[in-house]
PDB file of C-alpha atoms in Angstrom:
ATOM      1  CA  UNK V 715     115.175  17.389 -28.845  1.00 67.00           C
ATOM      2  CA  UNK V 716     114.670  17.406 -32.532  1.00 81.00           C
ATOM      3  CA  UNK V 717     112.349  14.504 -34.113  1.00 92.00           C
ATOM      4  CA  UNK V 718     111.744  14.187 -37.791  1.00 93.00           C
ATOM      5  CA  UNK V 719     108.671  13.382 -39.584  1.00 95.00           C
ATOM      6  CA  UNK V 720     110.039   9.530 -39.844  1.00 95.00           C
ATOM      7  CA  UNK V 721     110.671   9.046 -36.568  1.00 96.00           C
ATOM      8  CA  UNK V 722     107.733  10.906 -35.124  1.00 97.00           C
ATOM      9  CA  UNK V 723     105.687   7.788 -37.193  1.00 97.00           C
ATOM     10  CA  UNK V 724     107.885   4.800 -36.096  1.00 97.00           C
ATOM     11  CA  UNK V 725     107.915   6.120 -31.991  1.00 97.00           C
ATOM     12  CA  UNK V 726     104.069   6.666 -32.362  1.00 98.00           C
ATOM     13  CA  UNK V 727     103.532   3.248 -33.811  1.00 98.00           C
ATOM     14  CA  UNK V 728     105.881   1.363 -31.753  1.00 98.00           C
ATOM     15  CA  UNK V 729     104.492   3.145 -28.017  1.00 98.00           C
ATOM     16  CA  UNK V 730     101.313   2.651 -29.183  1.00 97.00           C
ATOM     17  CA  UNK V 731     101.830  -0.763 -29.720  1.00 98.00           C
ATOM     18  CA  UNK V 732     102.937  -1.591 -26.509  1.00 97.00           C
ATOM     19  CA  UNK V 733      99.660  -1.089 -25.187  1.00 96.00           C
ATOM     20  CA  UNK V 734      97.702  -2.552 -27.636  1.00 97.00           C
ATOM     21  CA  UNK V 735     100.011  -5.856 -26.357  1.00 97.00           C
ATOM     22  CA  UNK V 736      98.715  -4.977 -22.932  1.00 95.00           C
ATOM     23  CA  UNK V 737      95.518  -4.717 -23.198  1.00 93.00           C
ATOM     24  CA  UNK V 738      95.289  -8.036 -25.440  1.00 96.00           C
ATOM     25  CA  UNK V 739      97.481  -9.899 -22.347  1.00 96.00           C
ATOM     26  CA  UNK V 740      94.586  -8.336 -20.259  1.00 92.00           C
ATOM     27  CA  UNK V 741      92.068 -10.068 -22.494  1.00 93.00           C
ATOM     28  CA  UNK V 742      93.730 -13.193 -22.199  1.00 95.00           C
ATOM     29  CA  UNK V 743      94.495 -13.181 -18.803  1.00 94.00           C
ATOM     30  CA  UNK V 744      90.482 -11.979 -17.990  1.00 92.00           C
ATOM     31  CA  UNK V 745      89.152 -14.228 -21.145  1.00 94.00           C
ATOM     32  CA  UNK V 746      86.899 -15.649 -19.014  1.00 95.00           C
ATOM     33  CA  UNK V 747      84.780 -12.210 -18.972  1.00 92.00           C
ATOM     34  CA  UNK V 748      84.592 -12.989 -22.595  1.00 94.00           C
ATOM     35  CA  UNK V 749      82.797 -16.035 -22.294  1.00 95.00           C
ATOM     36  CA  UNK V 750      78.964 -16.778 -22.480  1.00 92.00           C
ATOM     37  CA  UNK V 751      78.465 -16.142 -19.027  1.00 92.00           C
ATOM     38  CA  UNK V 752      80.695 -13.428 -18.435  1.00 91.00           C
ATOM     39  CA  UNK V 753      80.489  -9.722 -18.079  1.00 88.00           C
ATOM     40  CA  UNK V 754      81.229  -9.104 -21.770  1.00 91.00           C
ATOM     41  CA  UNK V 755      79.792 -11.521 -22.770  1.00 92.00           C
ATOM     42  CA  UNK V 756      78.846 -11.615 -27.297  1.00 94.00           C
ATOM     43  CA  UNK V 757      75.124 -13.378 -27.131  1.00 92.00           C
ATOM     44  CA  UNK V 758      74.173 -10.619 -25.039  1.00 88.00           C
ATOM     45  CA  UNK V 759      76.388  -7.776 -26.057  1.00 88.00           C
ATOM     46  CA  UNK V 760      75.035  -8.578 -30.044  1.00 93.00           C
ATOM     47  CA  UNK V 761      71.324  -8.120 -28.885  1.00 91.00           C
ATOM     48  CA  UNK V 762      72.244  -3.938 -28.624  1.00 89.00           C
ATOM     49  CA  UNK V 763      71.067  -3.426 -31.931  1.00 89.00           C
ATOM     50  CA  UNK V 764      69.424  -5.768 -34.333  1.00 92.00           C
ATOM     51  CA  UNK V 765      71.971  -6.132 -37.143  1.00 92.00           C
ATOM     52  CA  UNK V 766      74.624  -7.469 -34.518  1.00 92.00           C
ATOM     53  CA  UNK V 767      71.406 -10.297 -33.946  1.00 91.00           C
ATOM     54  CA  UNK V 768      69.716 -10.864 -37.160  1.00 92.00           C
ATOM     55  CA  UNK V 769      70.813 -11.148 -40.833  1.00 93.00           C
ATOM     56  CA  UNK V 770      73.979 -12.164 -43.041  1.00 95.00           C
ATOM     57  CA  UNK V 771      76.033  -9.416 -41.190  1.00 93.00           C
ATOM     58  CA  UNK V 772      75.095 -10.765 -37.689  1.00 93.00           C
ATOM     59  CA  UNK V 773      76.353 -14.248 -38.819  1.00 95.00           C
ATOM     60  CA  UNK V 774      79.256 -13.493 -39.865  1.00 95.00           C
ATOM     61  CA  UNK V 775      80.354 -11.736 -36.731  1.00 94.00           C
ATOM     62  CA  UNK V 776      79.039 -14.210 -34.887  1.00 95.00           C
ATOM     63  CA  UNK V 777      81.443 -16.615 -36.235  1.00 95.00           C
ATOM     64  CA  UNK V 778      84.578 -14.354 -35.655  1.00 95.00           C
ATOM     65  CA  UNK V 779      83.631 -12.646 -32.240  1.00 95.00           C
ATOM     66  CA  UNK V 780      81.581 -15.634 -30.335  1.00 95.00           C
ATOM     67  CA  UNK V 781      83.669 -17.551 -27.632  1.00 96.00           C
ATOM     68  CA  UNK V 782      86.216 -19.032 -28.064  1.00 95.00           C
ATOM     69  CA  UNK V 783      86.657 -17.498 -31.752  1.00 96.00           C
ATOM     70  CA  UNK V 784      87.350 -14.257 -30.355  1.00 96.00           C
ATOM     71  CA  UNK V 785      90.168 -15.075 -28.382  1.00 97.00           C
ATOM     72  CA  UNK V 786      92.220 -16.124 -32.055  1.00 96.00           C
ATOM     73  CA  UNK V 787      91.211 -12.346 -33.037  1.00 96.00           C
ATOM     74  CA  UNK V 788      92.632 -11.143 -29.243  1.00 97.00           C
ATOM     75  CA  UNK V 789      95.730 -13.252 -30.460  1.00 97.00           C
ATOM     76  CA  UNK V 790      96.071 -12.149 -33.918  1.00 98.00           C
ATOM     77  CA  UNK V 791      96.424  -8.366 -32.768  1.00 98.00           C
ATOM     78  CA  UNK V 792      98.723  -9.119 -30.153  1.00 98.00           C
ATOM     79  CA  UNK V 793     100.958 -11.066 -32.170  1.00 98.00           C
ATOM     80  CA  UNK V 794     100.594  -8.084 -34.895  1.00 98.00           C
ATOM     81  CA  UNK V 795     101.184  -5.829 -32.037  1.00 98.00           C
ATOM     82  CA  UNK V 796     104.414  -7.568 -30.979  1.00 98.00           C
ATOM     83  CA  UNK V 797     105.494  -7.436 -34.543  1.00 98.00           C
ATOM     84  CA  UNK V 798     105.276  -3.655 -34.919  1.00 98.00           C
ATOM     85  CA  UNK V 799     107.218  -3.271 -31.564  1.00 98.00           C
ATOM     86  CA  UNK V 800     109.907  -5.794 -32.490  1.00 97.00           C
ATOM     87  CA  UNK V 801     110.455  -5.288 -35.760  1.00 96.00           C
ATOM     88  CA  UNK V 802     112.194  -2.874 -38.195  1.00 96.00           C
ATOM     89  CA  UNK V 803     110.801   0.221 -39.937  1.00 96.00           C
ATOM     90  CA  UNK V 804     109.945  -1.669 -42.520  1.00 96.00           C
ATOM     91  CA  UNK V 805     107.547  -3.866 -40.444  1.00 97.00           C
ATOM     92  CA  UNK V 806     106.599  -1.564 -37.500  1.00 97.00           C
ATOM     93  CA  UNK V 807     105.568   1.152 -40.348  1.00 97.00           C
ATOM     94  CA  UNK V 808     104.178  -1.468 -42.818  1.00 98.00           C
ATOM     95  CA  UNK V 809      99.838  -0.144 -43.826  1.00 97.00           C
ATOM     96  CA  UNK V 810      98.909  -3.429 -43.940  1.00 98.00           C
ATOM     97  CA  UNK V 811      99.598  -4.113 -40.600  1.00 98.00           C
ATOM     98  CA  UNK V 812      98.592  -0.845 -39.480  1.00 98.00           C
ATOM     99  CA  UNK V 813      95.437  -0.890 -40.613  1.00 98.00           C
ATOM    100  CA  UNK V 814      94.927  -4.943 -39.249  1.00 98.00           C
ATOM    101  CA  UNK V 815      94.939  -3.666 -35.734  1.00 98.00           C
ATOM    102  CA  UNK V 816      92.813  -0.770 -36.391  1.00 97.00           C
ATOM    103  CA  UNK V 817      90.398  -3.306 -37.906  1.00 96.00           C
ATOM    104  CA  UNK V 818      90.633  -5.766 -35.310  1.00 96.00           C
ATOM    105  CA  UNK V 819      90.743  -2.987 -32.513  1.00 95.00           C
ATOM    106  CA  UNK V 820      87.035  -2.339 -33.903  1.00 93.00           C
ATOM    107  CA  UNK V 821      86.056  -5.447 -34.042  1.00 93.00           C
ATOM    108  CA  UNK V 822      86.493  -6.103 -30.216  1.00 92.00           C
ATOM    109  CA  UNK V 823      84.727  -2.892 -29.470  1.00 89.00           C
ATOM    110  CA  UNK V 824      81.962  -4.269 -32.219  1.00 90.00           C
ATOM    111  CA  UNK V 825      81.826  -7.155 -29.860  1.00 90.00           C
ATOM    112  CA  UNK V 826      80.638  -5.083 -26.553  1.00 83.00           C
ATOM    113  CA  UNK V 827      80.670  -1.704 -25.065  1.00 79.00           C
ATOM    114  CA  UNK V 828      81.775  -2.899 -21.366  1.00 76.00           C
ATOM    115  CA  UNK V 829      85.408  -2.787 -20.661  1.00 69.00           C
ATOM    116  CA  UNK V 830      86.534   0.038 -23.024  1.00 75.00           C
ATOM    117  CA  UNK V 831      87.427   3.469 -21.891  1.00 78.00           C
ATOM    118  CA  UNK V 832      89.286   6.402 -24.224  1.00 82.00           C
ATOM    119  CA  UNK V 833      92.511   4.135 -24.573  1.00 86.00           C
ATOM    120  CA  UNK V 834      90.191   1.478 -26.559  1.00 89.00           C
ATOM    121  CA  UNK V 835      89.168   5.012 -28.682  1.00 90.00           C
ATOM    122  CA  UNK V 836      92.378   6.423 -29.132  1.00 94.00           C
ATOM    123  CA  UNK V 837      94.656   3.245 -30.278  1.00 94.00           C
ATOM    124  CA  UNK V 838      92.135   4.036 -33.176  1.00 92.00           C
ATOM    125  CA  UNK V 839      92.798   7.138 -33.513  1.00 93.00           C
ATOM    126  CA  UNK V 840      96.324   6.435 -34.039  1.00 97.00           C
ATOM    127  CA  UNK V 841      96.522   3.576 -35.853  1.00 97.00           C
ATOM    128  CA  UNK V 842      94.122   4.583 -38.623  1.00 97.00           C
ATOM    129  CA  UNK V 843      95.093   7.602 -39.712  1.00 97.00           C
ATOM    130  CA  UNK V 844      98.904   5.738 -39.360  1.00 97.00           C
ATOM    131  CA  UNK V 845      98.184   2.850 -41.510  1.00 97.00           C
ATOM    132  CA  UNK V 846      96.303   5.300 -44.261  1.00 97.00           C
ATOM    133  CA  UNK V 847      99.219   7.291 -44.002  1.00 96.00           C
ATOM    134  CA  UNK V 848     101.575   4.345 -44.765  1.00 97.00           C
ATOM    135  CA  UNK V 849      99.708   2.917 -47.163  1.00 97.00           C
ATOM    136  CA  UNK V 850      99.147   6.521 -49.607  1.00 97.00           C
ATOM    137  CA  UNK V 851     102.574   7.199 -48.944  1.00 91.00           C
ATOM    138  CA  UNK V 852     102.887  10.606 -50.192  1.00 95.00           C
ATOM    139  CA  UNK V 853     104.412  13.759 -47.348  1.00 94.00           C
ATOM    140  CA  UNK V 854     100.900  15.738 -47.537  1.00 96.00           C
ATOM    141  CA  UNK V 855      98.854  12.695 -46.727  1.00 96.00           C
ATOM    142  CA  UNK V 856     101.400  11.830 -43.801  1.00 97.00           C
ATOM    143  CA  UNK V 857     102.086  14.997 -41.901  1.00 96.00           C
ATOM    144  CA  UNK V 858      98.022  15.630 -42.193  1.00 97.00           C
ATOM    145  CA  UNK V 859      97.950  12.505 -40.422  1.00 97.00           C
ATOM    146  CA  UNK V 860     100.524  13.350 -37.635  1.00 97.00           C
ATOM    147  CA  UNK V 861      98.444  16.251 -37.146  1.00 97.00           C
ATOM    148  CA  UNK V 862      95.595  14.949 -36.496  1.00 97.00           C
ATOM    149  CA  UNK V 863      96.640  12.446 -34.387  1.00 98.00           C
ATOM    150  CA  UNK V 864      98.020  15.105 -31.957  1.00 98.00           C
ATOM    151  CA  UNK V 865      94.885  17.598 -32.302  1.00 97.00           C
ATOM    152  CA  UNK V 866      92.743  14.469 -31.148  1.00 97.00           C
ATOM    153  CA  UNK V 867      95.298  14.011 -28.389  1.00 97.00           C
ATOM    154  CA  UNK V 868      94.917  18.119 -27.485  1.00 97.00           C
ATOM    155  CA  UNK V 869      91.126  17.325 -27.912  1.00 97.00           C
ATOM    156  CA  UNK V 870      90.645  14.558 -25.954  1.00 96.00           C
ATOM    157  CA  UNK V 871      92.449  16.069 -23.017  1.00 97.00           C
ATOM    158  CA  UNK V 872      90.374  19.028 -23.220  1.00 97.00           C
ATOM    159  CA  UNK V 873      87.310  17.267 -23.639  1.00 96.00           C
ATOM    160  CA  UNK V 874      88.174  15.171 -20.223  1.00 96.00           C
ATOM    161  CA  UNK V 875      88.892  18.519 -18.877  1.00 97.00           C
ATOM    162  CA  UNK V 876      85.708  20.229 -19.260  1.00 97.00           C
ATOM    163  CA  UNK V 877      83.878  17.539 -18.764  1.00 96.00           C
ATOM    164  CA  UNK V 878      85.349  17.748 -15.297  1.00 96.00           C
ATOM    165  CA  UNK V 879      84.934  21.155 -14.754  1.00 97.00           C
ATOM    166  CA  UNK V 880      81.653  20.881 -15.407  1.00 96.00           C
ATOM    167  CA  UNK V 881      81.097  18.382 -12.428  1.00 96.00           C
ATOM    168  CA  UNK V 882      80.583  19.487  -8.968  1.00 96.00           C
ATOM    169  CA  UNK V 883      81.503  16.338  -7.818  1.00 96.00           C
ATOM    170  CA  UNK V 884      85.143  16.761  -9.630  1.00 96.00           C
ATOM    171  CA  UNK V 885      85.456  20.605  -8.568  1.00 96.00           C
ATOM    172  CA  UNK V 886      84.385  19.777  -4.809  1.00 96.00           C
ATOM    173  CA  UNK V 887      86.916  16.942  -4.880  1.00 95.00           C
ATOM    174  CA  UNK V 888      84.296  14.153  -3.637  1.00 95.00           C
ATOM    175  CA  UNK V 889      84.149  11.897  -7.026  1.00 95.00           C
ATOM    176  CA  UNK V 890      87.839  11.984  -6.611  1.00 94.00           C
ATOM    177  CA  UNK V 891      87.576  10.161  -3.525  1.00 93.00           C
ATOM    178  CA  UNK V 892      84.558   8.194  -4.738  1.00 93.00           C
ATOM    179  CA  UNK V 893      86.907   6.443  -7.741  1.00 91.00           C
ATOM    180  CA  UNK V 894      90.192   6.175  -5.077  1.00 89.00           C
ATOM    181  CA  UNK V 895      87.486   4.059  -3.221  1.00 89.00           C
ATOM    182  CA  UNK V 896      86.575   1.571  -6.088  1.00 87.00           C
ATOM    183  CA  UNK V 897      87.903  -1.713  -6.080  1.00 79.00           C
ATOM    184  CA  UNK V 898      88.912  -1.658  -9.770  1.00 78.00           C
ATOM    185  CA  UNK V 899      90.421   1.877 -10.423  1.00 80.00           C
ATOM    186  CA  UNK V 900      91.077   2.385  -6.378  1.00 77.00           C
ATOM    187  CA  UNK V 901      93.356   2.206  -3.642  1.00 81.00           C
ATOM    188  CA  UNK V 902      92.267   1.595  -0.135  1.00 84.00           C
ATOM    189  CA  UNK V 903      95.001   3.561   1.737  1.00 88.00           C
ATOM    190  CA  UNK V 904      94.538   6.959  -0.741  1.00 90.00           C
ATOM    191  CA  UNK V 905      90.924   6.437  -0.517  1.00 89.00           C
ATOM    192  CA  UNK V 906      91.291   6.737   3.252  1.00 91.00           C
ATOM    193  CA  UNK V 907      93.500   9.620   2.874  1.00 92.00           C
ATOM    194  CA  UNK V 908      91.721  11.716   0.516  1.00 93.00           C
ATOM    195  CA  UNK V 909      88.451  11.063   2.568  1.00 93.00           C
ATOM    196  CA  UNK V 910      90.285  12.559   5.802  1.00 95.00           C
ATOM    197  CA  UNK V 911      91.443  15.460   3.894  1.00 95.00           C
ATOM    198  CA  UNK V 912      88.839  16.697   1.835  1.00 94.00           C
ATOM    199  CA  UNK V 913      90.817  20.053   0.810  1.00 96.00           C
ATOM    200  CA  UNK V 914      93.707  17.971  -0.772  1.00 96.00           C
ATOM    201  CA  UNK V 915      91.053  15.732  -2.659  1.00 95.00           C
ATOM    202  CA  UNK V 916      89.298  19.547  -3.757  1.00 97.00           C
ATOM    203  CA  UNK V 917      93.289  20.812  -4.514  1.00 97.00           C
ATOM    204  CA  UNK V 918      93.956  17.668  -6.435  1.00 96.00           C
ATOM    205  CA  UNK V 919      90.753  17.570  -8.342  1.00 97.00           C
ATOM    206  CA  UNK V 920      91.249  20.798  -9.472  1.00 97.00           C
ATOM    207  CA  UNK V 921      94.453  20.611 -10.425  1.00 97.00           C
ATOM    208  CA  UNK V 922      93.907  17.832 -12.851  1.00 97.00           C
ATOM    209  CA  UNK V 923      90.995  19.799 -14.495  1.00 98.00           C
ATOM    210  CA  UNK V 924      92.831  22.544 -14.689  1.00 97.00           C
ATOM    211  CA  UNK V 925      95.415  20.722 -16.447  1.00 97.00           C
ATOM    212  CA  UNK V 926      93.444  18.910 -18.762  1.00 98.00           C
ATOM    213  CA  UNK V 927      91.764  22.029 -19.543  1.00 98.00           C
ATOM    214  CA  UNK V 928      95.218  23.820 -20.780  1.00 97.00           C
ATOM    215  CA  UNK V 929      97.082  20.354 -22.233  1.00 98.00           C
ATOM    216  CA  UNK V 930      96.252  22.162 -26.286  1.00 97.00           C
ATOM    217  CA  UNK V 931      98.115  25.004 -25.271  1.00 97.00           C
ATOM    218  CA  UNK V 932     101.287  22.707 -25.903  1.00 97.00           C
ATOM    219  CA  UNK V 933     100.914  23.198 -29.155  1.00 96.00           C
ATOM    220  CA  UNK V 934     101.219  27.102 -28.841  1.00 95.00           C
ATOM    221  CA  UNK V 935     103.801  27.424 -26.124  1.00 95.00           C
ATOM    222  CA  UNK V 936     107.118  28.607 -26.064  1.00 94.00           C
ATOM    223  CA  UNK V 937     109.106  25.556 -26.795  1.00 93.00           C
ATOM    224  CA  UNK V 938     110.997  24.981 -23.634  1.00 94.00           C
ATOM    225  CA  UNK V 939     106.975  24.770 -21.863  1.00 96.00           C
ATOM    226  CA  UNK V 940     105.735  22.525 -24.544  1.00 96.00           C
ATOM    227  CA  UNK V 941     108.337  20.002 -23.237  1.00 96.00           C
ATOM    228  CA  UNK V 942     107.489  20.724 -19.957  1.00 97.00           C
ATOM    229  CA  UNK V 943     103.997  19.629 -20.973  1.00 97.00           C
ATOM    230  CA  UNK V 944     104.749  16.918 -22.152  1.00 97.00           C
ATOM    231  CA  UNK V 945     107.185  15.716 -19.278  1.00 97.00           C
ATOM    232  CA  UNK V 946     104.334  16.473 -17.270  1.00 97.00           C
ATOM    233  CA  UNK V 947     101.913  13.994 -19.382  1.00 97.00           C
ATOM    234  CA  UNK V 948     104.351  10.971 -18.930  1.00 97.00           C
ATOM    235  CA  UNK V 949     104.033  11.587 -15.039  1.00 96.00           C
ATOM    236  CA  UNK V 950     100.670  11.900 -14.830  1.00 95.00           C
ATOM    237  CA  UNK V 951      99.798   8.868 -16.989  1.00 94.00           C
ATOM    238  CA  UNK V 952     102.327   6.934 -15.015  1.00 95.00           C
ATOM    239  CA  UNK V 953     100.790   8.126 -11.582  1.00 92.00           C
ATOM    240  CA  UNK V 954      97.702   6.893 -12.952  1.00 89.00           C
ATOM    241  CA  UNK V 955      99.192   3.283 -14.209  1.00 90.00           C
ATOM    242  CA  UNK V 956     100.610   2.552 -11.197  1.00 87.00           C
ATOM    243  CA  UNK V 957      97.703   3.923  -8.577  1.00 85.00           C
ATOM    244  CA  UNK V 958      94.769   3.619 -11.217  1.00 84.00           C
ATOM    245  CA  UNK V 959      95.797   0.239 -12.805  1.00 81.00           C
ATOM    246  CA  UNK V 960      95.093   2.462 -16.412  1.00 82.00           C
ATOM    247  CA  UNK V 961      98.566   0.498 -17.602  1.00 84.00           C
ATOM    248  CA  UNK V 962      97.264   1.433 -21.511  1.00 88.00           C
ATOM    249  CA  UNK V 963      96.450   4.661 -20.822  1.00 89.00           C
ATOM    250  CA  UNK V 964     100.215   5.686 -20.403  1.00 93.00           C
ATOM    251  CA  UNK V 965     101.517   4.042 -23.737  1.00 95.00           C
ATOM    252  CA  UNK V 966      98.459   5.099 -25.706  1.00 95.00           C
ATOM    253  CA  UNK V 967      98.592   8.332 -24.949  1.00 96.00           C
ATOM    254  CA  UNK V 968     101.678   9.010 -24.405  1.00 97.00           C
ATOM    255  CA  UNK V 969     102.421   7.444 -28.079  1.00 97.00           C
ATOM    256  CA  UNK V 970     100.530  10.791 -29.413  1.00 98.00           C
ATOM    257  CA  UNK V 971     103.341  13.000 -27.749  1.00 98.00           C
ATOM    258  CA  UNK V 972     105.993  12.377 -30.875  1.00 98.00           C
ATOM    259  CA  UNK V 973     103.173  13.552 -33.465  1.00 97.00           C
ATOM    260  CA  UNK V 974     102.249  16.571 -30.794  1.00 98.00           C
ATOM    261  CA  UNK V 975     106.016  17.132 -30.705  1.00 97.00           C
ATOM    262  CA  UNK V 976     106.482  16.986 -34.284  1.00 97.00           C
ATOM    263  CA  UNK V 977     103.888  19.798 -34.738  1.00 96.00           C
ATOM    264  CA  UNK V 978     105.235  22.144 -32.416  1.00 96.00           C
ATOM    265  CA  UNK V 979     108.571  21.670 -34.047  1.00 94.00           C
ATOM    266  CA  UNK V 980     106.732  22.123 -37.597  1.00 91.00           C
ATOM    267  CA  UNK V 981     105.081  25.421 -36.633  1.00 85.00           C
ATOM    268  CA  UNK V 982     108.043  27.844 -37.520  1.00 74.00           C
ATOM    269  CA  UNK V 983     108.215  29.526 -34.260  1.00 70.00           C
TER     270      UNK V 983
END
């Protein structure tokens, strides 16, 4: 499974896209969390910090991330979104764009903190370093940029991992069976199961720590085990779409594994 440096840029821009359209139908179909009442709401989410209240600056995002105006920037980046998955190379690898959905990626975060979890943070980490890439053009600039895409992939995993780890509630197996429980990121029936078997929650707990934990070492492995890794990363992200509901987690994620795949093709060995 051989991927040049080309195609390692247009699969990473094209799966993460997909979830950036995702997430902005979940906007749309949720907008009304966006409104002045609702949970993410922008006259309370701008009083965090007082240039997002007072002052020239605070105006002017106030006139681009109030309701309703923020629903034309929700629609902008999923019509740029659809555009990179759609299109040609040309299009799906065009700076300009690139670089529009970073912006407007920060701009929703800008807008509040609620609702965003390490999907929100890595389709910015890909789509930055891919639109500066596009845009300098030159094969340093770009295969820097692959690579750090995947080392923030490799970091983030091991980040979650340790984080973990350093949990009793995740290495006794109890938050596990705390989140199965929620009603946004749970499921009633697993819940119940998990709570009646405490040493599979503990098993399973651990397992995904330890997992997390050891994700960089794809980029050392022999090759045959870095694909396994990998494999391994589309199943668990999947798992996690369809028990979890975390549908962007397994495109934006996943979208890192042609730049991670790239680099342990690049190594020499």
């Amino acid at each position: 499974m051989n991927i040049d440096l080309q195609t390692c840029l247009l699969l990473t821009a094209k799966i993460s896209a997909v979830g950036v359209a995702i997430a902005d139908a979940e906007y749309l179909a949720n907008r009304r969390l966006l409104t002045n009442s609702g949970l993410m709401s922008w006259i309370l989410g701008r009083l965090r910090a007082p240039v997002f209240a007072v002052g020239t600056l605070a105006t002017c995002l106030d006139s681009v991330l109030r309701y309703p105006n923020v629903l034309v920037l929700i629609g902008m980046r999923m019509a740029l979104a659809v555009c990179v998955v759609a299109g040609d190379e040309a299009v799906a690898l065009n700076g300009l764009i690139l670089l529009a959905i970073a912006i407007l990626s920060m701009s929703l975060v800008v807008r509040t903190t609620y609702g965003h979890d390490g999907s929100d943070q890595m389709t910015s980490v890909i789509f930055w370093p891919l639109g500066i890439c596009m845009l300098v053009g030159t094969d340093l600039v770009t295969t820097a940029g692959v690579w750090f895409i995947a080392m923030q992939a490799c970091l983030s995993y091991l980040t979650a991992g340790v984080a973990k780890a350093s949990a009793r509630g995740w290495r006794d197996g109890s938050y596990l069976v705390g989140i199965a429980g929620t009603q946004i990121y749970g499921n009633a029936s697993i819940a119940a199961h998990l709570k009646a078997h405490p040493r599979l929650a503990k098993l399973i707990s651990r397992f995904i720590i330890g997992w997390e934990c050891f994700f960089p070492l794809v980029i050392v492995t022999p090759y045959p085990l870095s694909i396994a890794i990998l494999i391994s990363g589309v199943l668990f992200h999947a798992l996690n779409a369809v028990l979890m509901g975390l549908n962007c987690f397994l495109w934006t994620f996943v979208a890192t594994y042609p730049a991670i795949l790239y680099c342990v093709q690049s190594r020499g060995w």
